[in-house]
Coordinates of C-alpha atoms in Angstrom, one line a residue:
X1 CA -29.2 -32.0 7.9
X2 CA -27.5 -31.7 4.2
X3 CA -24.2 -30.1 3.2
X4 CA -23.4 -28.6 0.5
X5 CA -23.6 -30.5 -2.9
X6 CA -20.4 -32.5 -3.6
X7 CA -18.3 -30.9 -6.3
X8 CA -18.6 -32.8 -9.9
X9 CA -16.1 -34.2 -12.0
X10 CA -14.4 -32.1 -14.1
X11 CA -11.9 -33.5 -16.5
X12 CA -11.0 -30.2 -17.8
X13 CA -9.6 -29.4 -13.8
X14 CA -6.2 -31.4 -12.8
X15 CA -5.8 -33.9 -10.1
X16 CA -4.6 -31.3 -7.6
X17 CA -7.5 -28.9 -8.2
X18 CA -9.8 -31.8 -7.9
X19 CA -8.8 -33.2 -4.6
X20 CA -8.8 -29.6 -3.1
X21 CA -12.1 -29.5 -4.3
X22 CA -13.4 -32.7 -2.7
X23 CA -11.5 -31.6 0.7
X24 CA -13.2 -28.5 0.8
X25 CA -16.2 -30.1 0.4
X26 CA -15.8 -32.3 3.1
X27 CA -15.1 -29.3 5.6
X28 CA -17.8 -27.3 4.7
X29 CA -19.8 -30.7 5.1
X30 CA -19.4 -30.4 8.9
X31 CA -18.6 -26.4 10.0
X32 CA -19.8 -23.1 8.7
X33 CA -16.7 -20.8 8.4
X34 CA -17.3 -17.4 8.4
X35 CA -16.5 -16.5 4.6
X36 CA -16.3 -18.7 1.8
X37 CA -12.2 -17.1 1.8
X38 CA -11.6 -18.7 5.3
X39 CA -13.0 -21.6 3.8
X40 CA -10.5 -21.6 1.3
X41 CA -8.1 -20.6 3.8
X42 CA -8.9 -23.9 5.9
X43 CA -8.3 -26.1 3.0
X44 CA -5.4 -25.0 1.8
X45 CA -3.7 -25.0 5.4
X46 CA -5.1 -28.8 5.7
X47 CA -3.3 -29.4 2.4
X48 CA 0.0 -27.6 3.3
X49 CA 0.5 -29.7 6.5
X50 CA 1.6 -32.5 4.0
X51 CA 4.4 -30.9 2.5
X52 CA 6.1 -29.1 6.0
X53 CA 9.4 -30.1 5.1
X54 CA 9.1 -27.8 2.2
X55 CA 8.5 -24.6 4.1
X56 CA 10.3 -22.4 5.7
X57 CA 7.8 -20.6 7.7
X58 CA 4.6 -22.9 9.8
X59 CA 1.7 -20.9 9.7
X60 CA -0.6 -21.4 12.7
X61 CA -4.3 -21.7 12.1
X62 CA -5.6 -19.0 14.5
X63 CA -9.5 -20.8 15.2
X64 CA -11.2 -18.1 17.9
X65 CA -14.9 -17.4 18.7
X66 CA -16.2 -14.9 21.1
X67 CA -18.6 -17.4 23.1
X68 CA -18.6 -21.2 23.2
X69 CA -20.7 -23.4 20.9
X70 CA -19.6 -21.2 17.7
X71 CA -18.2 -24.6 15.7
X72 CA -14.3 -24.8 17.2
X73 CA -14.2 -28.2 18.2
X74 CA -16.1 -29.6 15.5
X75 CA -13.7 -27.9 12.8
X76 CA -10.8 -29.5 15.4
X77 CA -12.4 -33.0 15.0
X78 CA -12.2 -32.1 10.5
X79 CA -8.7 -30.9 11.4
X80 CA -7.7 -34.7 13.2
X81 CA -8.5 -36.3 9.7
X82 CA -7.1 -34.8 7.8
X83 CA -4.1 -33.1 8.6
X84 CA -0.8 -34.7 8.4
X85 CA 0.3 -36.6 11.6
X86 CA -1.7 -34.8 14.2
X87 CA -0.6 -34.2 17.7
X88 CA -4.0 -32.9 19.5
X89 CA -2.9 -31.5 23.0
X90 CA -5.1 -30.1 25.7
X91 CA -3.2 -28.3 28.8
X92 CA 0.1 -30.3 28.2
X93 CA 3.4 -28.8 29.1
X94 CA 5.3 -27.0 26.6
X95 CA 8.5 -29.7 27.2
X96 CA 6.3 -32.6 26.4
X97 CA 5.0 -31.0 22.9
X98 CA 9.0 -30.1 22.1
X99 CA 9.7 -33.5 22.9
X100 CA 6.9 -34.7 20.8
X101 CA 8.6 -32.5 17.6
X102 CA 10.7 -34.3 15.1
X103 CA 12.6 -33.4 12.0
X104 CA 9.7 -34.5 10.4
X105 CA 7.0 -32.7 12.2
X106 CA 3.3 -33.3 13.5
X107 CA 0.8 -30.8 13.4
X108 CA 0.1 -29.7 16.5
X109 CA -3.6 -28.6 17.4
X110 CA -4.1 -27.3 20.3
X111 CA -7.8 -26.8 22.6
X112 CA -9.3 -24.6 24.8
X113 CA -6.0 -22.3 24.0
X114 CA -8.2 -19.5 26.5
X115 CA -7.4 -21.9 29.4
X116 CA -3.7 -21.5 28.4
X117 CA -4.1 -17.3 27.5
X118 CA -7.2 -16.3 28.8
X119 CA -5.7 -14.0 31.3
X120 CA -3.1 -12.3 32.1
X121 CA -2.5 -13.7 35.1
X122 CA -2.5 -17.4 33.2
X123 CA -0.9 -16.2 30.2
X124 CA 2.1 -15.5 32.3
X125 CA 2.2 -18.9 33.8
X126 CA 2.5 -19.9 30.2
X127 CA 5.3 -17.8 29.0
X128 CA 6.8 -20.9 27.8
X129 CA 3.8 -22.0 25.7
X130 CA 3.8 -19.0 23.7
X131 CA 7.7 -18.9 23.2
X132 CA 7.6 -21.8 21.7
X133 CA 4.3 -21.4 19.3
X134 CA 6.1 -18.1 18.2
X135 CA 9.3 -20.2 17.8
X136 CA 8.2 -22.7 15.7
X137 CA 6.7 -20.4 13.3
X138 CA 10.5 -20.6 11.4
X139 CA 12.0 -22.8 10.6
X140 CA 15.9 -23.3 12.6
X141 CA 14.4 -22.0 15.8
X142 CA 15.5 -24.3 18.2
X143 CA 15.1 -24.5 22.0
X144 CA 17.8 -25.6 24.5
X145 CA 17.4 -27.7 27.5
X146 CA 20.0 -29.4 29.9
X147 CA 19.2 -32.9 29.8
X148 CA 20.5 -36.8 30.3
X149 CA 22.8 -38.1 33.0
X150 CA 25.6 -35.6 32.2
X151 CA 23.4 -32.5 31.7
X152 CA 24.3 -31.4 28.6
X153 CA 22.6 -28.6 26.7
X154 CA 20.5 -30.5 24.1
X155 CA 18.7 -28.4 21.2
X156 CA 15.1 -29.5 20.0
X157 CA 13.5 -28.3 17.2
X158 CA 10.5 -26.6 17.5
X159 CA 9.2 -26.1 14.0
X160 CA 5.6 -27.7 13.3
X161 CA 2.8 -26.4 12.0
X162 CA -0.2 -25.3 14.6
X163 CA -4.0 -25.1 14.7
X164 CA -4.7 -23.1 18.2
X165 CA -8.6 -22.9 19.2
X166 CA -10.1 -20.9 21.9
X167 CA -12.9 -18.5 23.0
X168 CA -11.7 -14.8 22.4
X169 CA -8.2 -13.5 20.8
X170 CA -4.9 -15.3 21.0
X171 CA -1.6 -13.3 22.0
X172 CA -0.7 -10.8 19.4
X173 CA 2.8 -12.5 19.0
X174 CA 0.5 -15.7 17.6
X175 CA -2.1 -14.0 16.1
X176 CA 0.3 -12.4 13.8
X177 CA 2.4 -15.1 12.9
X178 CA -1.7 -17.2 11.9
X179 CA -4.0 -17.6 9.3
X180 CA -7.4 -16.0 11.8
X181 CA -10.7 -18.3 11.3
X182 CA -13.4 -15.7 13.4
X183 CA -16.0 -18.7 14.0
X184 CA -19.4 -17.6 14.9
X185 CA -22.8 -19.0 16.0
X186 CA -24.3 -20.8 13.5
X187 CA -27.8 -19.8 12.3
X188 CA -30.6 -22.2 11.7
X189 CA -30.8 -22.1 8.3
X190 CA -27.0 -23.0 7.6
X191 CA -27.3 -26.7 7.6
X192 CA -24.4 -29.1 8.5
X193 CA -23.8 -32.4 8.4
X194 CA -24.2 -34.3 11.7
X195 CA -20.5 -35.9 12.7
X196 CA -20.6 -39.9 13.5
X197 CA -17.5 -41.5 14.4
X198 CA -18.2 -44.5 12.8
X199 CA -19.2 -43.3 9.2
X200 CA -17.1 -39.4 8.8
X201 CA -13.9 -40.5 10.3
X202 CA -13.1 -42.9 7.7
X203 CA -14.7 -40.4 4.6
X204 CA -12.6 -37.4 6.2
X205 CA -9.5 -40.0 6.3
X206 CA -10.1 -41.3 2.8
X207 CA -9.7 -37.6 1.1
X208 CA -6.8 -37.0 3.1
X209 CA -5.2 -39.9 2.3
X210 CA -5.8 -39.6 -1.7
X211 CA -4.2 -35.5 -0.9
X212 CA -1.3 -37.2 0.9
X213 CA -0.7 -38.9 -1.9
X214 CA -0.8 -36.7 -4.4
X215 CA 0.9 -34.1 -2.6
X216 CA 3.9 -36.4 -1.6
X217 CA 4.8 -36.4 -5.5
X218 CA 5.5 -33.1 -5.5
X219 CA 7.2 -32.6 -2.5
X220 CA 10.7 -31.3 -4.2
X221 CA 9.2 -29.1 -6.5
X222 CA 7.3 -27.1 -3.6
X223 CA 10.4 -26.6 -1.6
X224 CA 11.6 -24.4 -5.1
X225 CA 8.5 -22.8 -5.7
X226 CA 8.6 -19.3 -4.8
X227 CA 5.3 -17.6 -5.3
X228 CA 3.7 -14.6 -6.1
X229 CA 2.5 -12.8 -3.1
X230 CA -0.3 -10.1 -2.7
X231 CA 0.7 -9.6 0.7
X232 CA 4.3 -8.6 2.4
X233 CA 6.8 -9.4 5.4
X234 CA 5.6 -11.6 7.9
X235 CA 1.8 -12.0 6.6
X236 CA 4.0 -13.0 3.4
X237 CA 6.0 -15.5 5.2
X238 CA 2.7 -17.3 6.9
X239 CA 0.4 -17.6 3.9
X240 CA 3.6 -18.6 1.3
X241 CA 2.7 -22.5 2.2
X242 CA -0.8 -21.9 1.2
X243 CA -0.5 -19.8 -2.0
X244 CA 2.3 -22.2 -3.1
X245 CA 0.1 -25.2 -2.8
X246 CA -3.3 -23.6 -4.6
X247 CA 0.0 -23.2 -7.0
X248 CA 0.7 -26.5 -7.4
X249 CA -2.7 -27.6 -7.4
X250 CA -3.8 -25.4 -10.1
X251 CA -7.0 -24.6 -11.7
X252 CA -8.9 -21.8 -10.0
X253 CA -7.0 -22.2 -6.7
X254 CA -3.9 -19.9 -7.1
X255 CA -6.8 -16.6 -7.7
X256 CA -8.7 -18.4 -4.8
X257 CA -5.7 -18.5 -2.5
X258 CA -4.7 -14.9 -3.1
X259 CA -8.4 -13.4 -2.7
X260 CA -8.4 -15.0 0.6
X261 CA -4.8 -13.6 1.1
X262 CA -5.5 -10.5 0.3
X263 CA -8.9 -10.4 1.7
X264 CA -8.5 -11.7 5.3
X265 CA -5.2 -9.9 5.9
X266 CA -6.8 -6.4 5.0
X267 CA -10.1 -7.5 7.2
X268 CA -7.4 -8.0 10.6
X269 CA -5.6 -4.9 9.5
X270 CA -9.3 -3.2 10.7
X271 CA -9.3 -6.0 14.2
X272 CA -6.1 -4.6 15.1
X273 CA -7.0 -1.4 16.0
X274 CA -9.4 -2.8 18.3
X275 CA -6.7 -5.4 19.5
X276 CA -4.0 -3.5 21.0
X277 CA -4.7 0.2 22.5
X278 CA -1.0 0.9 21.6
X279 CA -2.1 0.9 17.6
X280 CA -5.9 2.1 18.3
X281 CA -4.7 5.2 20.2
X282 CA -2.1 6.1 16.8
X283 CA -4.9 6.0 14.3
X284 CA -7.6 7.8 16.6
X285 CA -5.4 10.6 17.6
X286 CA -4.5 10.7 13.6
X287 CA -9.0 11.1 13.7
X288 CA -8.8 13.7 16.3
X289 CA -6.4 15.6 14.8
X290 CA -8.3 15.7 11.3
X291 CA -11.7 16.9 13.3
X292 CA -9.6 19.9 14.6
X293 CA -8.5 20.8 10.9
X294 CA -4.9 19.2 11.8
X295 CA -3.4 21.8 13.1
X296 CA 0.5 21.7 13.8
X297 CA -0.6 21.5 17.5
X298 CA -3.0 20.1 19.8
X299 CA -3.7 20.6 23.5
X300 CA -3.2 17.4 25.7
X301 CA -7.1 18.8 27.1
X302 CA -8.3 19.1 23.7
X303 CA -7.1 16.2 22.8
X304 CA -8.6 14.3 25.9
X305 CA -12.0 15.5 25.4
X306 CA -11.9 14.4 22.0
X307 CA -10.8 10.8 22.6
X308 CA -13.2 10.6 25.4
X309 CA -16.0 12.0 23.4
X310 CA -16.2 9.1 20.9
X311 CA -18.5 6.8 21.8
X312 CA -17.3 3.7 19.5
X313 CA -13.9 4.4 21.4
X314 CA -12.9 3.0 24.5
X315 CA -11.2 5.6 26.4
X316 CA -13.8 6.9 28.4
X317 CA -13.7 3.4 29.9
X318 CA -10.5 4.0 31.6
X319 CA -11.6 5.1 34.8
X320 CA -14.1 8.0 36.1
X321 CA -12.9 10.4 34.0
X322 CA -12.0 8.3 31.3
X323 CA -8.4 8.5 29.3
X324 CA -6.0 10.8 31.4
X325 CA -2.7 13.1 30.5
X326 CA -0.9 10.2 32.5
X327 CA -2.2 6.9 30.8
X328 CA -2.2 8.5 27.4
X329 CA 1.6 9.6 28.1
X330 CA 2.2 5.9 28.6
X331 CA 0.3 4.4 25.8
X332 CA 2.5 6.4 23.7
X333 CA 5.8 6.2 25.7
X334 CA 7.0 3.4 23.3
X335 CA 6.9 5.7 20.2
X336 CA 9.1 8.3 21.9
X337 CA 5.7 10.8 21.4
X338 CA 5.5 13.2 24.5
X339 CA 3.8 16.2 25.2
X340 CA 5.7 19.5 25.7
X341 CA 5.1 22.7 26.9
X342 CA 4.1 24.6 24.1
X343 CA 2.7 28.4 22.6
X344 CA -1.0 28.2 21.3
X345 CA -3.2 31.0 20.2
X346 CA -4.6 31.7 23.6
X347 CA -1.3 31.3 25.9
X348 CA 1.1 28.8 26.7
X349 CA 0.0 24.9 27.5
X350 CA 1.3 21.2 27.3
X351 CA 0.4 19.4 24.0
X352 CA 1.2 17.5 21.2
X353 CA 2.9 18.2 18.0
X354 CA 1.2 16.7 15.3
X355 CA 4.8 16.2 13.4
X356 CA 5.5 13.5 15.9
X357 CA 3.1 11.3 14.9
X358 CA 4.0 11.6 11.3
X359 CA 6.4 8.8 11.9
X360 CA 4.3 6.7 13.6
X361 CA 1.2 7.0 11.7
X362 CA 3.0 5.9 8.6
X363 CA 4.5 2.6 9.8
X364 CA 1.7 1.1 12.2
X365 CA -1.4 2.6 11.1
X366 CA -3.0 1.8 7.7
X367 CA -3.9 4.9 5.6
X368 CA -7.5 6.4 6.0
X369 CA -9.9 5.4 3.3
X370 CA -10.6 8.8 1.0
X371 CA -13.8 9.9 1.4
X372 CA -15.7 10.2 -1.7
X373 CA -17.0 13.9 -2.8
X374 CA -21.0 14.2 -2.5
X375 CA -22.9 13.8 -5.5
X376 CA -24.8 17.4 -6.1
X377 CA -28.7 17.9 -5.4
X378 CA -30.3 18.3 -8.5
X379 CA -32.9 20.1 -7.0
X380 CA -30.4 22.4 -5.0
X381 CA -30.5 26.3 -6.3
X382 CA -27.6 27.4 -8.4
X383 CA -24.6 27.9 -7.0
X384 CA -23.9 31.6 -6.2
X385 CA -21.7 33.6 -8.1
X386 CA -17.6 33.2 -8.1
X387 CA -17.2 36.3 -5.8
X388 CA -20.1 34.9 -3.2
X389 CA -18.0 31.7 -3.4
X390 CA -14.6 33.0 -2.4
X391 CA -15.3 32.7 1.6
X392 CA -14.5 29.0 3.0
X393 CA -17.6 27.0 3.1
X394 CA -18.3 25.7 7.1
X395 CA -18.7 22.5 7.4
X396 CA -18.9 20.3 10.5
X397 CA -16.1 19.1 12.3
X398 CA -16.5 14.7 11.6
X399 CA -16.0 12.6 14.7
X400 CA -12.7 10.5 15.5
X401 CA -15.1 7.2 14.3
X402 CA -16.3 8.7 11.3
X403 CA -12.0 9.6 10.2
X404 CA -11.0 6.2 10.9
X405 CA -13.7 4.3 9.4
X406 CA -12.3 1.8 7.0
X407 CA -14.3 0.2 4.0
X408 CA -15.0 -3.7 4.1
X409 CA -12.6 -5.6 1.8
X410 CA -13.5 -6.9 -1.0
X411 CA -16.6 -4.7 -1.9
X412 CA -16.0 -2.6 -4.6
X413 CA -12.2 -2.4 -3.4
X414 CA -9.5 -2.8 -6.5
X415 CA -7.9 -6.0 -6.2
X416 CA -3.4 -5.5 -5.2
X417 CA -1.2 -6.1 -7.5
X418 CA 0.7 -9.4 -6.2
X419 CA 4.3 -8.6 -5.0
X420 CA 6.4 -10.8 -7.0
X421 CA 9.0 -13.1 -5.1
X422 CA 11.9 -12.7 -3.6
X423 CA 14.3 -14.8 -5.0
X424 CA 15.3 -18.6 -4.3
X425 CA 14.6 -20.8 -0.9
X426 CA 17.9 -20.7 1.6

């Protein structure tokens, strides 16, 4: 099988472009990621695991699939390489990786990460595990545990950077603090490189250690540099490591790095939704009010039928009769939302108020795309006259799906203005 052509020599592109160039080569000479952004994404995160005493935030590498055999372990085996000081751990116990985490940090990268959170019944067994991946995500997070002869309280740090792969979706609590790589199946006519021990150890090891290098030298000034983000709050703090090393590196890297910013952070916005009901349930209510005409009220078995009704939902899933007064009372229970007895049109009933939501709406669900006006038949009759057009034109009520559709990013989408920094490192 053949990779993709090595990059030539530029002279015009500097030393740090160039060797982030030759590593993202090398990746792409072994996996397929799903976007040449996560591509860029991946070699940038490789390169920032060189300079972790210079950040204040570890981003995790989120690497998840939705079967096996999508390309996780062999973009593990790149990651080994390459990355800074690796500390590969399968099913071991969270005090031995805590143990294992210096003031000078490995990078942790961490298999079969469904074994650990597959379940819920396993992810609570591992309570600790995700404490401390979330913990080490900042920097001065430490954990406390009694130990020596005396038993005294002893803090370890916990700060490293993480790659975490697994079949299916990590915790929220990780996946929000990681850069997401959604492997998938590869198709026959994306071509790899087969990986030999004996010959692509030592190439993968040879660019990182020429990176290293390189990187090393410029080790003070990334722990000043404050870039310019596309992005804000916490997707801000996890992709700040990457920007500010496409930064460093120059050439076309620092547009490179904030398209994939920008890019990949919009596309989860839409997989969140589909993540947690607690967020889906906000934006399709938002849809169901909208296919009603939004009016100030709605009635809880209006409002039922509707979310039921959508087939691309999955309410109707939940149970025999699908979503019920109860469960949706408890989905939104944590957004102090609660139906009420109140007057309609046709008597009095329990519903909701569609001021409630307001709050709501605005600070977990992103805005609905406007939908563009039609373009006019041509070959349509005039239009009748101004006093023929003064009764409201009927139009079909759109589905729940059709309101919250969201455009793909990065087709045809405006690119965000970057949000400049925020001031000096503390």
């Amino acid at each position: 099988m053949r990779g993709p052509d090595r990059p030539t020599a530029d002279h015009a592109v500097g030393e740090g472009a160039g060797l982030l160039d030759e590593l993202r080569f090398a990746v792409a000479r072994y996996v397929v990621p799903p976007s040449p952004e996560a591509l860029d994404a991946i070699t940038l995160w490789i390169a920032a695991t060189h300079l972790q005493s210079a950040w204040q935030h570890a981003p995790r590498l989120a690497i998840v699939a939705p079967t096996k055999a999508c390309g996780k372990s062999r973009l593990l085996d790149v990651l080994l390489e390459t990355v800074h000081n690796p500390f590969i751990t399968v099913n071991s116990s969270p005090s031995a990786i805590f143990r294992s985490i210096t003031e000078k940090p490995p990078t942790l990268l961490v298999d079969e990460a469904d074994t650990i959170f597959g379940s819920a019944k396993v992810a609570e067994k591992n309570e600790e595990m995700r404490g401390l991946l979330n913990a080490g995500h900042q920097r001065n997070r430490p954990t406390t545990r009694v130990a020596g002869a005396e038993h005294k309280p002893v803090k370890f740090p916990t700060f490293a950077m993480a790659a975490i792969a697994g079949i299916g979706d990590l915790p929220d609590t990780i996946m929000d603090r990681a850069v997401i790589i959604r492997m998938r199946k590869r198709l026959e006519s994306e071509h790899v490189d087969d990986f030999r021990t004996r010959t692509d150890i030592p190439f993968l090891q040879e660019v990182r250690d020429r990176l290293a290098e390189w990187l090393v030298t410029r080790l003070e000034e990334a722990a000043d540099l404050v870039p310019a983000m596309p992005v804000r709050d916490r997707a801000a703090d996890t992709w700040e490591p990457l920007v500010a090393v496409a930064d460093l590196a120059g050439g076309a890297w620092p547009q490179r790095a904030r398209t994939a910013c920008r890019v990949m952070t919009e596309r989860e916005k839409g997989n969140e939704q589909d993540r947690g009901a607690k967020v889906r349930i906000l934006a399709d209510i938002r849809a169901a009010f909208a296919s009603h005409g939004d009016p100030p009220m709605l009635a809880t078995g209006e409002l039922l039928d509707t979310l039921n009704a959508d087939p691309e939902a999955p309410w109707h899933e939940h149970g025999p009769a699908g979503l019920t007064a109860r469960k949706l009372q408890m989905l939104l229970a944590d957004y102090e939302i609660h139906p009420a007895n109140r007057r309609f049109s046709d008597g009095q009933r329990r519903g909701y108020a569609r001021a409630d939501f307001t709050d709501a709406w605005n600070r977990y669900c992103p805005a609905p795309d406007p939908v563009a006006p039609e373009a006019p038949d041509p070959h349509a009759d005039a239009p009748p006259a101004a006093a023929e057009r003064s009764e409201p034109e009927v139009r079909p009520r759109p589905s729940p799906s059709q309101v919250t559709q969201r455009g793909m990013p990065g087709l045809g989408l405006p690119p965000a203005s970057p949000v400049p920094g925020t001031g000096p490192r503390r």
